[in-house]
Coordinates of C-alpha atoms in Angstrom, one line a residue:
M1 CA -151.6 157.1 20.0
D2 CA -153.1 153.6 19.6
R3 CA -151.6 150.3 20.7
D4 CA -150.4 149.3 17.2
D5 CA -148.6 152.6 16.8
S6 CA -147.0 152.2 20.3
Q7 CA -145.9 148.7 19.5
E8 CA -144.3 149.9 16.2
I9 CA -142.4 152.6 18.0
N10 CA -141.2 150.1 20.6
L11 CA -140.0 147.7 17.9
T12 CA -138.2 150.5 16.1
Y13 CA -136.6 151.6 19.4
A14 CA -135.6 148.0 20.2
K15 CA -134.0 147.6 16.8
Y16 CA -132.2 150.8 17.3
K17 CA -130.9 149.7 20.7
K18 CA -129.7 146.3 19.4
S19 CA -128.0 148.0 16.4
M20 CA -126.2 150.3 18.8
L21 CA -125.3 147.5 21.2
Y22 CA -124.0 145.3 18.4
S23 CA -122.1 148.2 17.0
L24 CA -120.6 148.9 20.4
L25 CA -119.8 145.2 21.0
L26 CA -118.2 145.0 17.5
L27 CA -116.2 148.2 18.1
L28 CA -115.1 146.9 21.5
F29 CA -114.2 143.5 20.1
L30 CA -112.2 145.1 17.3
S31 CA -110.5 147.5 19.8
V32 CA -109.5 144.5 21.9
V33 CA -108.2 142.7 18.9
L34 CA -106.2 145.7 17.7
A35 CA -104.9 146.3 21.2
I36 CA -103.7 142.7 21.4
V37 CA -102.1 142.9 18.0
Y38 CA -100.5 146.2 18.8
M39 CA -99.0 145.0 22.1
T40 CA -97.9 141.7 20.5
S41 CA -96.3 143.5 17.6
S42 CA -94.6 146.0 19.8
S43 CA -93.2 143.1 21.9
N44 CA -92.2 141.2 18.8
I45 CA -90.4 144.2 17.3
S46 CA -88.4 144.7 20.5
R47 CA -87.7 140.9 20.8
D48 CA -86.7 140.6 17.1
R49 CA -84.4 143.6 17.5
E50 CA -82.8 142.1 20.6
M51 CA -82.4 138.7 18.9
R52 CA -80.8 140.4 15.8
Q53 CA -78.3 142.4 18.0
Y54 CA -77.4 139.4 20.1
A55 CA -76.9 137.3 17.0
E56 CA -74.7 139.9 15.4
L57 CA -72.7 140.2 18.6
G58 CA -72.3 136.4 18.7
N59 CA -71.2 136.3 15.1
M60 CA -68.6 139.0 15.7
R61 CA -67.3 137.3 18.8
A62 CA -67.1 133.9 17.1
S63 CA -65.3 135.5 14.1
L64 CA -62.8 137.3 16.3
L65 CA -62.0 134.1 18.3
A66 CA -61.7 132.0 15.1
E67 CA -59.0 134.5 14.0
L68 CA -57.1 134.1 17.2
N69 CA -57.4 130.3 17.2
I70 CA -55.5 130.2 14.0
V71 CA -52.7 132.4 15.6
G72 CA -52.4 130.0 18.5
T73 CA -52.3 127.0 16.2
D74 CA -49.6 128.5 13.9
L75 CA -47.4 129.6 16.9
A76 CA -47.5 126.2 18.5
Y77 CA -46.9 124.5 15.2
Y78 CA -43.6 126.1 14.4
A79 CA -42.3 127.0 17.9
H80 CA -42.8 123.6 19.4
S81 CA -41.4 121.8 16.4
E82 CA -38.1 119.7 16.3
L83 CA -36.9 122.2 13.7
A84 CA -37.1 125.1 16.3
I85 CA -35.3 123.0 19.0
S86 CA -32.5 122.0 16.5
T87 CA -32.1 125.5 15.4
L88 CA -31.7 126.9 18.9
Q89 CA -30.0 124.0 20.7
Q90 CA -27.6 122.7 18.0
E91 CA -27.4 125.8 15.8
N92 CA -28.3 123.4 12.9
L93 CA -28.1 125.5 9.7
A94 CA -30.2 123.0 7.7
A95 CA -32.9 123.0 10.5
K96 CA -32.8 126.8 10.5
N97 CA -33.3 127.0 6.8
Y98 CA -36.2 124.5 6.9
L99 CA -37.8 126.4 9.8
T100 CA -37.4 129.7 8.0
S101 CA -39.2 128.2 5.0
L102 CA -42.0 126.8 7.3
M103 CA -42.4 130.3 8.9
F104 CA -42.7 131.9 5.5
Q105 CA -45.4 129.3 4.5
I106 CA -47.3 130.2 7.7
G107 CA -47.1 133.9 7.0
N108 CA -48.1 133.5 3.3
L109 CA -51.0 131.2 4.1
Y110 CA -52.5 133.5 6.7
K111 CA -51.6 137.1 5.8
H112 CA -52.4 138.6 9.2
Y113 CA -49.0 138.4 10.9
D114 CA -46.9 141.5 11.1
Q115 CA -44.0 139.6 12.5
I116 CA -43.1 135.9 13.0
R117 CA -40.0 135.4 15.1
L118 CA -37.7 132.9 16.8
L119 CA -35.7 134.1 19.8
N120 CA -32.9 132.4 21.7
D121 CA -32.7 132.1 25.5
K122 CA -30.9 135.5 25.7
G123 CA -33.7 137.3 23.8
D124 CA -31.7 137.6 20.5
E125 CA -33.8 137.3 17.3
V126 CA -32.5 134.2 15.4
I127 CA -35.2 134.4 12.7
R128 CA -37.5 137.3 12.0
I129 CA -39.9 137.5 9.1
D130 CA -41.7 140.9 8.7
Q131 CA -44.7 141.8 6.6
K132 CA -44.5 144.9 4.3
R133 CA -47.3 147.3 3.7
D134 CA -48.3 145.4 0.6
A135 CA -48.6 142.2 2.7
S136 CA -45.5 140.6 1.2
L137 CA -43.0 139.0 3.5
Y138 CA -39.3 139.4 3.8
L139 CA -36.6 137.9 6.0
V140 CA -34.8 140.4 8.1
A141 CA -31.0 140.4 7.6
E142 CA -28.9 139.1 10.5
E143 CA -27.3 142.5 11.0
A144 CA -30.7 144.1 11.5
L145 CA -31.9 141.5 14.1
Q146 CA -32.5 142.9 17.6
N147 CA -32.3 141.8 21.2
K148 CA -35.8 141.6 22.8
A149 CA -34.7 140.5 26.3
N150 CA -36.1 143.7 27.9
R151 CA -39.5 143.5 26.1
Y152 CA -42.3 142.6 28.5
Y153 CA -43.5 139.6 26.5
F154 CA -40.1 138.0 26.6
R155 CA -39.7 138.6 30.3
E156 CA -43.1 137.1 30.9
L157 CA -42.0 133.8 29.4
A158 CA -39.6 133.1 32.3
G159 CA -42.4 131.6 34.5
L160 CA -44.3 129.8 31.8
K161 CA -44.5 126.0 31.5
P162 CA -43.9 124.1 28.2
M163 CA -46.6 124.5 25.7
E164 CA -48.1 127.6 27.4
I165 CA -48.7 130.7 25.4
Y166 CA -48.4 134.3 26.6
A167 CA -50.9 136.8 25.1
S168 CA -50.0 140.5 25.3
P169 CA -52.5 143.3 25.7
F170 CA -54.1 144.6 22.5
D171 CA -52.2 147.8 21.9
L172 CA -50.2 149.7 19.4
N173 CA -46.8 148.6 18.0
V174 CA -43.9 150.5 19.5
E175 CA -40.5 150.9 17.8
H176 CA -37.5 152.4 19.5
G177 CA -39.7 153.6 22.4
E178 CA -42.2 155.5 20.2
V179 CA -45.7 154.5 18.9
E180 CA -45.2 153.5 15.3
L181 CA -47.0 155.7 12.7
P182 CA -49.3 155.1 11.0
L183 CA -50.8 153.3 14.0
K184 CA -50.4 149.6 13.9
P185 CA -52.7 147.7 16.4
T186 CA -50.9 144.6 17.5
I187 CA -51.4 141.5 19.8
R188 CA -48.2 139.6 20.5
Y189 CA -48.4 135.9 21.2
A190 CA -45.2 134.2 22.6
T191 CA -44.5 130.7 23.8
P192 CA -41.3 129.3 25.5
I193 CA -39.3 126.6 23.9
Y194 CA -37.6 123.9 26.0
D195 CA -35.2 121.2 25.1
Q196 CA -35.6 117.6 25.9
A197 CA -33.9 118.2 29.3
G198 CA -36.5 120.8 30.2
D199 CA -34.1 123.8 29.8
F200 CA -35.4 127.1 28.4
I201 CA -33.7 127.6 25.0
G202 CA -35.8 130.3 23.4
A203 CA -39.2 131.5 22.3
G204 CA -41.5 131.8 19.4
V205 CA -43.3 135.1 18.9
I206 CA -46.1 136.1 16.5
N207 CA -47.2 139.8 16.2
Y208 CA -50.8 139.6 15.0
N209 CA -52.0 142.6 12.9
G210 CA -54.9 143.8 15.1
K211 CA -56.4 145.9 12.4
D212 CA -57.8 142.7 10.9
L213 CA -59.8 142.2 14.1
L214 CA -61.1 145.8 13.9
E215 CA -62.1 145.2 10.2
I216 CA -64.0 142.1 11.2
V217 CA -66.0 144.2 13.7
E218 CA -66.7 146.9 11.1
D219 CA -67.6 144.5 8.3
L220 CA -70.0 142.5 10.5
N221 CA -71.9 145.6 11.6
V222 CA -74.7 145.2 9.0
H223 CA -77.4 147.3 10.6
D224 CA -77.8 150.8 9.4
H225 CA -77.2 153.6 12.0
D226 CA -76.0 151.2 14.6
K227 CA -72.7 151.9 16.3
V228 CA -70.2 149.3 17.3
Y229 CA -67.4 149.5 19.9
L230 CA -64.6 147.3 21.0
L231 CA -63.1 148.1 24.4
N232 CA -60.3 146.6 26.4
G233 CA -60.9 145.4 29.9
A234 CA -60.3 148.9 31.4
G235 CA -62.9 150.4 29.1
F236 CA -60.5 152.2 26.7
Y237 CA -61.7 152.5 23.1
L238 CA -59.9 150.1 20.7
K239 CA -62.6 150.9 18.2
G240 CA -65.1 153.7 18.8
D241 CA -67.4 156.0 16.9
E242 CA -64.7 158.6 16.7
A243 CA -61.1 157.9 15.8
D244 CA -59.9 160.5 18.3
K245 CA -61.2 158.5 21.2
E246 CA -59.3 155.4 20.3
W247 CA -56.0 154.1 21.9
R248 CA -55.8 157.0 24.4
F249 CA -54.0 154.7 26.9
M250 CA -51.0 154.5 24.5
F251 CA -50.6 158.3 24.7
P252 CA -50.2 159.4 28.4
E253 CA -49.9 163.0 27.4
R254 CA -53.5 163.0 26.2
E255 CA -56.7 163.0 28.2
Q256 CA -57.4 159.5 29.3
L257 CA -61.0 158.9 28.1
V258 CA -62.8 155.6 28.8
F259 CA -66.2 154.4 27.9
G260 CA -67.3 154.6 31.5
D261 CA -66.7 158.4 31.5
E262 CA -69.2 158.9 28.8
H263 CA -71.7 156.2 29.7
P264 CA -71.3 155.5 33.5
S265 CA -74.6 153.7 34.0
V266 CA -74.0 151.4 31.0
W267 CA -70.4 150.6 32.2
R268 CA -71.7 149.7 35.7
Q269 CA -74.1 147.2 34.3
M270 CA -71.4 145.7 32.0
Q271 CA -69.4 144.8 35.0
K272 CA -72.1 142.5 36.3
A273 CA -72.6 140.1 33.4
E274 CA -70.9 138.5 30.5
Q275 CA -73.6 139.6 28.1
G276 CA -76.6 141.8 28.3
K277 CA -78.7 144.8 27.3
V278 CA -78.8 148.2 28.9
V279 CA -81.7 150.6 28.0
T280 CA -81.0 154.3 28.3
D281 CA -82.6 157.5 27.1
E282 CA -80.1 157.6 24.2
G283 CA -81.0 154.0 23.1
E284 CA -80.1 150.4 23.7
Y285 CA -76.7 149.1 24.4
Y286 CA -76.0 145.4 23.8
F287 CA -72.7 144.1 25.1
S288 CA -70.6 140.8 25.2
R289 CA -67.5 140.3 27.3
F290 CA -64.9 137.8 26.2
Q291 CA -61.1 137.2 26.2
L292 CA -58.9 138.1 23.3
A293 CA -57.1 134.8 23.3
P294 CA -57.1 131.6 21.3
H295 CA -59.4 128.7 22.1
S296 CA -59.3 127.0 25.6
M297 CA -57.4 124.1 23.9
F298 CA -54.4 126.3 24.4
N299 CA -53.1 127.1 27.8
I300 CA -53.1 130.9 27.5
I301 CA -51.5 133.1 30.1
N302 CA -52.5 136.8 30.7
K303 CA -55.8 136.6 28.9
E304 CA -57.1 140.1 28.2
S305 CA -60.8 140.8 28.6
A306 CA -62.5 142.8 25.9
F307 CA -66.0 144.2 25.4
L308 CA -68.0 144.2 22.2
I309 CA -70.8 146.8 22.3
M310 CA -73.5 147.6 19.8
F311 CA -75.6 150.7 20.2
V312 CA -79.1 151.1 18.7
P313 CA -80.0 154.8 18.8
D314 CA -83.4 155.8 20.3
S315 CA -84.3 157.5 17.0
K316 CA -84.2 154.2 15.2
I317 CA -86.3 152.5 18.0
Q318 CA -88.8 155.4 17.9
A319 CA -89.0 155.2 14.1
A320 CA -90.0 151.5 14.3
Q321 CA -92.6 152.4 17.0
K322 CA -94.0 155.3 15.0
N323 CA -94.5 152.9 12.0
L324 CA -96.4 150.6 14.3
N325 CA -98.5 153.4 15.6
N326 CA -99.4 154.6 12.1
S327 CA -100.2 151.0 11.1
A328 CA -102.5 150.6 14.1
I329 CA -104.4 153.8 13.3
I330 CA -104.8 152.9 9.6
A331 CA -106.0 149.4 10.6
F332 CA -108.6 150.8 13.0
L333 CA -109.9 153.2 10.3
L334 CA -110.1 150.5 7.6
V335 CA -111.3 147.5 9.6
S336 CA -114.8 146.1 8.9
P337 CA -117.2 143.4 10.3
M338 CA -115.4 141.0 7.8
F339 CA -112.1 141.6 9.5
I340 CA -111.9 138.3 11.3
F341 CA -112.9 136.3 8.2
L342 CA -110.5 138.2 6.0
A343 CA -107.7 137.8 8.5
Y344 CA -108.3 134.1 8.7
K345 CA -108.3 133.8 4.9
L346 CA -105.1 135.8 4.7
A347 CA -103.4 133.7 7.3
S348 CA -104.5 130.5 5.6
S349 CA -103.2 131.8 2.3
Q350 CA -99.8 132.7 3.8
I351 CA -99.5 129.3 5.5
E352 CA -100.2 127.6 2.2
Q353 CA -97.6 129.7 0.4
Q354 CA -95.1 128.9 3.1
K355 CA -95.8 125.2 2.8
L356 CA -95.5 125.4 -1.0
F357 CA -92.2 127.3 -0.7
S358 CA -90.8 124.8 1.8
Q359 CA -91.8 121.9 -0.4
L360 CA -90.2 123.6 -3.5
T361 CA -87.1 124.3 -1.5
F362 CA -86.9 120.7 -0.3
D363 CA -87.5 119.3 -3.8
A364 CA -84.8 121.5 -5.2
R365 CA -82.2 119.9 -3.0
H366 CA -83.5 116.3 -2.6
D367 CA -84.0 113.2 -4.7
A368 CA -87.7 112.5 -5.1
L369 CA -87.3 108.7 -5.0
T370 CA -84.9 108.1 -2.1
G371 CA -85.4 111.3 -0.1
L372 CA -81.6 111.8 0.0
Y373 CA -80.0 115.0 -1.2
N374 CA -79.4 115.5 -4.9
R375 CA -76.2 116.0 -6.8
S376 CA -76.2 119.9 -6.7
A377 CA -76.8 119.9 -3.0
I378 CA -73.9 117.5 -2.2
I379 CA -71.5 119.2 -4.6
D380 CA -72.2 122.5 -2.8
F381 CA -71.7 120.8 0.6
L382 CA -68.5 119.1 -0.5
G383 CA -67.0 122.3 -1.7
K384 CA -67.7 124.1 1.5
S385 CA -66.5 121.1 3.6
I386 CA -63.2 121.0 1.7
S387 CA -62.6 124.7 2.5
R388 CA -63.6 124.2 6.2
S389 CA -61.5 121.1 6.6
R390 CA -58.4 122.9 5.3
R391 CA -59.0 125.9 7.6
Q392 CA -59.6 123.7 10.6
K393 CA -57.0 121.0 9.6
A394 CA -59.7 118.4 9.9
E395 CA -60.2 115.1 8.2
L396 CA -62.7 114.7 5.3
A397 CA -63.6 111.5 3.4
V398 CA -65.9 110.7 0.4
S399 CA -67.4 107.5 -0.6
F400 CA -68.7 106.8 -4.1
I401 CA -71.4 104.1 -4.3
D402 CA -72.8 102.1 -7.3
V403 CA -75.8 99.8 -6.9
N404 CA -75.0 96.5 -8.6
D405 CA -77.5 94.9 -11.0
L406 CA -79.9 97.8 -11.1
K407 CA -80.4 97.6 -14.9
K408 CA -80.7 93.8 -14.7
T409 CA -83.3 94.1 -12.0
N410 CA -85.3 96.7 -14.0
D411 CA -85.2 94.5 -17.1
L412 CA -86.2 91.3 -15.3
Y413 CA -88.5 92.4 -12.6
G414 CA -89.6 95.9 -13.5
H415 CA -88.8 99.4 -12.3
E416 CA -90.7 98.9 -9.1
A417 CA -88.1 96.2 -8.1
G418 CA -85.3 98.5 -9.2
D419 CA -86.7 101.4 -7.2
A420 CA -86.7 99.0 -4.1
L421 CA -83.0 98.6 -4.6
L422 CA -82.4 102.3 -4.6
K423 CA -84.7 103.0 -1.6
G424 CA -83.0 100.2 0.3
V425 CA -79.6 101.9 -0.2
A426 CA -81.0 105.2 1.0
K427 CA -82.5 103.5 4.1
V428 CA -79.3 101.7 5.0
I429 CA -77.2 104.9 4.5
N430 CA -79.5 106.9 6.7
M431 CA -79.3 104.2 9.4
S432 CA -75.5 104.1 9.3
I433 CA -74.1 107.6 8.8
R434 CA -73.7 110.2 11.5
N435 CA -75.7 113.4 11.9
G436 CA -72.9 115.5 10.5
D437 CA -72.4 113.4 7.4
F438 CA -74.1 114.2 4.0
A439 CA -75.5 111.6 1.6
A440 CA -76.9 112.1 -1.9
R441 CA -78.1 110.2 -4.9
I442 CA -76.2 111.7 -7.8
G443 CA -77.3 109.5 -10.7
G444 CA -79.4 106.6 -11.6
D445 CA -77.6 104.0 -9.5
E446 CA -74.9 106.2 -8.0
F447 CA -74.7 107.6 -4.5
L448 CA -72.2 109.8 -2.8
I449 CA -71.5 110.2 0.9
V450 CA -69.3 113.0 2.5
F451 CA -67.9 112.0 5.9
V452 CA -67.0 115.0 8.1
D453 CA -64.1 114.6 10.6
C454 CA -63.4 111.1 9.2
D455 CA -60.5 109.7 7.2
G456 CA -60.6 107.1 4.4
G457 CA -60.2 104.2 6.8
C458 CA -63.1 105.4 8.9
A459 CA -65.2 105.9 5.8
N460 CA -64.3 102.4 4.6
D461 CA -65.4 100.8 7.9
I462 CA -68.8 102.6 7.7
M463 CA -69.2 101.5 4.1
E464 CA -68.5 97.8 5.0
R465 CA -71.3 98.0 7.6
I466 CA -73.6 99.6 4.9
Q467 CA -72.7 96.9 2.5
A468 CA -73.4 94.2 5.0
A469 CA -76.7 95.7 6.1
Y470 CA -77.7 96.2 2.5
G471 CA -77.1 92.5 1.7
V472 CA -79.1 91.4 4.8
M473 CA -82.0 93.8 3.7
G474 CA -82.0 92.1 0.3
L475 CA -82.3 88.7 1.8
G476 CA -85.2 89.8 4.0
K477 CA -87.1 91.3 1.1
T478 CA -86.3 89.1 -1.9
G479 CA -84.4 86.1 -0.5
K480 CA -81.3 87.2 -2.4
E481 CA -78.5 89.4 -1.1
W482 CA -78.4 92.9 -2.6
S483 CA -75.0 94.1 -3.6
L484 CA -73.3 97.5 -4.1
S485 CA -69.8 98.6 -5.0
F486 CA -68.0 101.5 -3.3
G487 CA -64.8 103.4 -3.2
C488 CA -63.6 105.6 -0.3
T489 CA -61.0 108.3 -0.4
Q490 CA -60.1 111.3 1.7
L491 CA -58.8 114.9 1.3
L492 CA -55.1 114.2 0.5
H493 CA -53.6 117.0 -1.5
D494 CA -53.6 120.8 -1.5
T495 CA -54.8 120.6 -5.1
D496 CA -57.8 118.4 -4.2
D497 CA -61.1 119.9 -5.2
V498 CA -64.7 118.6 -5.6
D499 CA -64.1 117.1 -9.0
S500 CA -60.8 115.4 -8.2
I501 CA -61.9 113.8 -4.9
I502 CA -65.1 112.5 -6.5
E503 CA -63.1 111.2 -9.5
R504 CA -60.7 109.4 -7.2
A505 CA -63.5 107.8 -5.2
D506 CA -65.3 106.8 -8.5
K507 CA -62.1 105.1 -9.7
L508 CA -61.7 103.2 -6.4
M509 CA -65.4 102.1 -6.7
Y510 CA -64.7 100.6 -10.1
E511 CA -61.7 98.8 -8.8
H512 CA -63.9 97.4 -6.0
K513 CA -66.6 96.4 -8.6
T514 CA -64.0 94.6 -10.7
G515 CA -62.8 92.7 -7.6
Q516 CA -66.3 91.7 -6.9
K517 CA -66.8 90.3 -10.4
N518 CA -63.5 88.5 -10.3
Q519 CA -64.6 86.8 -7.1
L520 CA -67.7 85.4 -8.8
L521 CA -65.6 83.9 -11.7
P522 CA -65.0 80.1 -11.4

């Protein structure tokens, strides 16, 4: 074999070795990339599942407590009223009639109360309003009223201070010593009533229909195949995966089954934290411990602990893992030397799409000139704010703004000068309103501001500052004060809606504008 032939063989062998080396390096690189992607994806799946479960638990808990906050507010509202004191202390018939009407209004407005009662200092029912199966209310006749002096919730009131509320355990309603059928889950909230001299004269009692709490838990469990449990502090099932397990503590003759009997390791971990996750062979248990009582703004006695638990079965977890495994195998089989480039292009494309979507979403709710929200966005916000303010008994105000001399400015100095007026309004508004307020441009020279937790006087004060700042801005930019007209109103009537409150603010704005013109007249 001559030298040339030997050199050719060596070059061929070197090319072969390099080809093999590059192939191995490429396969190694791709394996590392896939391994990183696999481990990251597996971690993300687990983390996302955990975040979803905690978010759902938090949503359930917040919804349950929001329900109970309303109960505490309603109880304190009628039981600590002068009407209740007059009815009990002076046996004032007119006060009793007014109080009865008020209690009916409370029951009709919030249809979750099985009973609303007023008791005297001896435990006799003075007023009792019951809810029928069809959710309608009726006043129990005097001859059917009962004495509740021996009931535990009345006895517990003896040591309570004024304005304190006693919360009973979450159990089943008992009538004449027997559990009422069909089962009626109930929580009783009672508060003592004292006269001006500090003497105990009676009590207000609301029986909250606990099935509404259980329905909240069921309705908010949006994940397929997940199980949700509500336990009392002792671990008895208030809501379980089988109806036969529920409310065992109300039936002493039956086997007393608790969650800890079936899941001892999970129960032990639940005693150590307010919230957490326990992983078992059966699956993942997410839990949150809280108190079945109204908000801390009320002084609640005998707060009962409860546990919300969500169970994700291992079969669901393994199904997600299996999907990931299959995806990894397919990716490995289909990947090519262009994988990195293609992945980069795909990521770039997705980012661009996300940017475009975000921009379109922003444009759909914002005014292009001023950057404020547009009319459809603030109409939607105002509607939701009206509903929320009524539920929370909070203040809500609206200000309608009209930019003065916009048409005149456009005609004399051009639309660029007119646009400066509008942008100036937006800038002053953004500097003056609070984070929770909502401002929008709703027309050519018209703006609207929704002030949350603010009455008409508060809104008017803010608008005065906006008007002053706008005038100063005009002096700085053009040497002439810019001017605007405004009208402020607040949520006043039960019939108020989006259109009526805007119309009222618009009318007040025109009155303000007329007053401004009159001031300019010689």
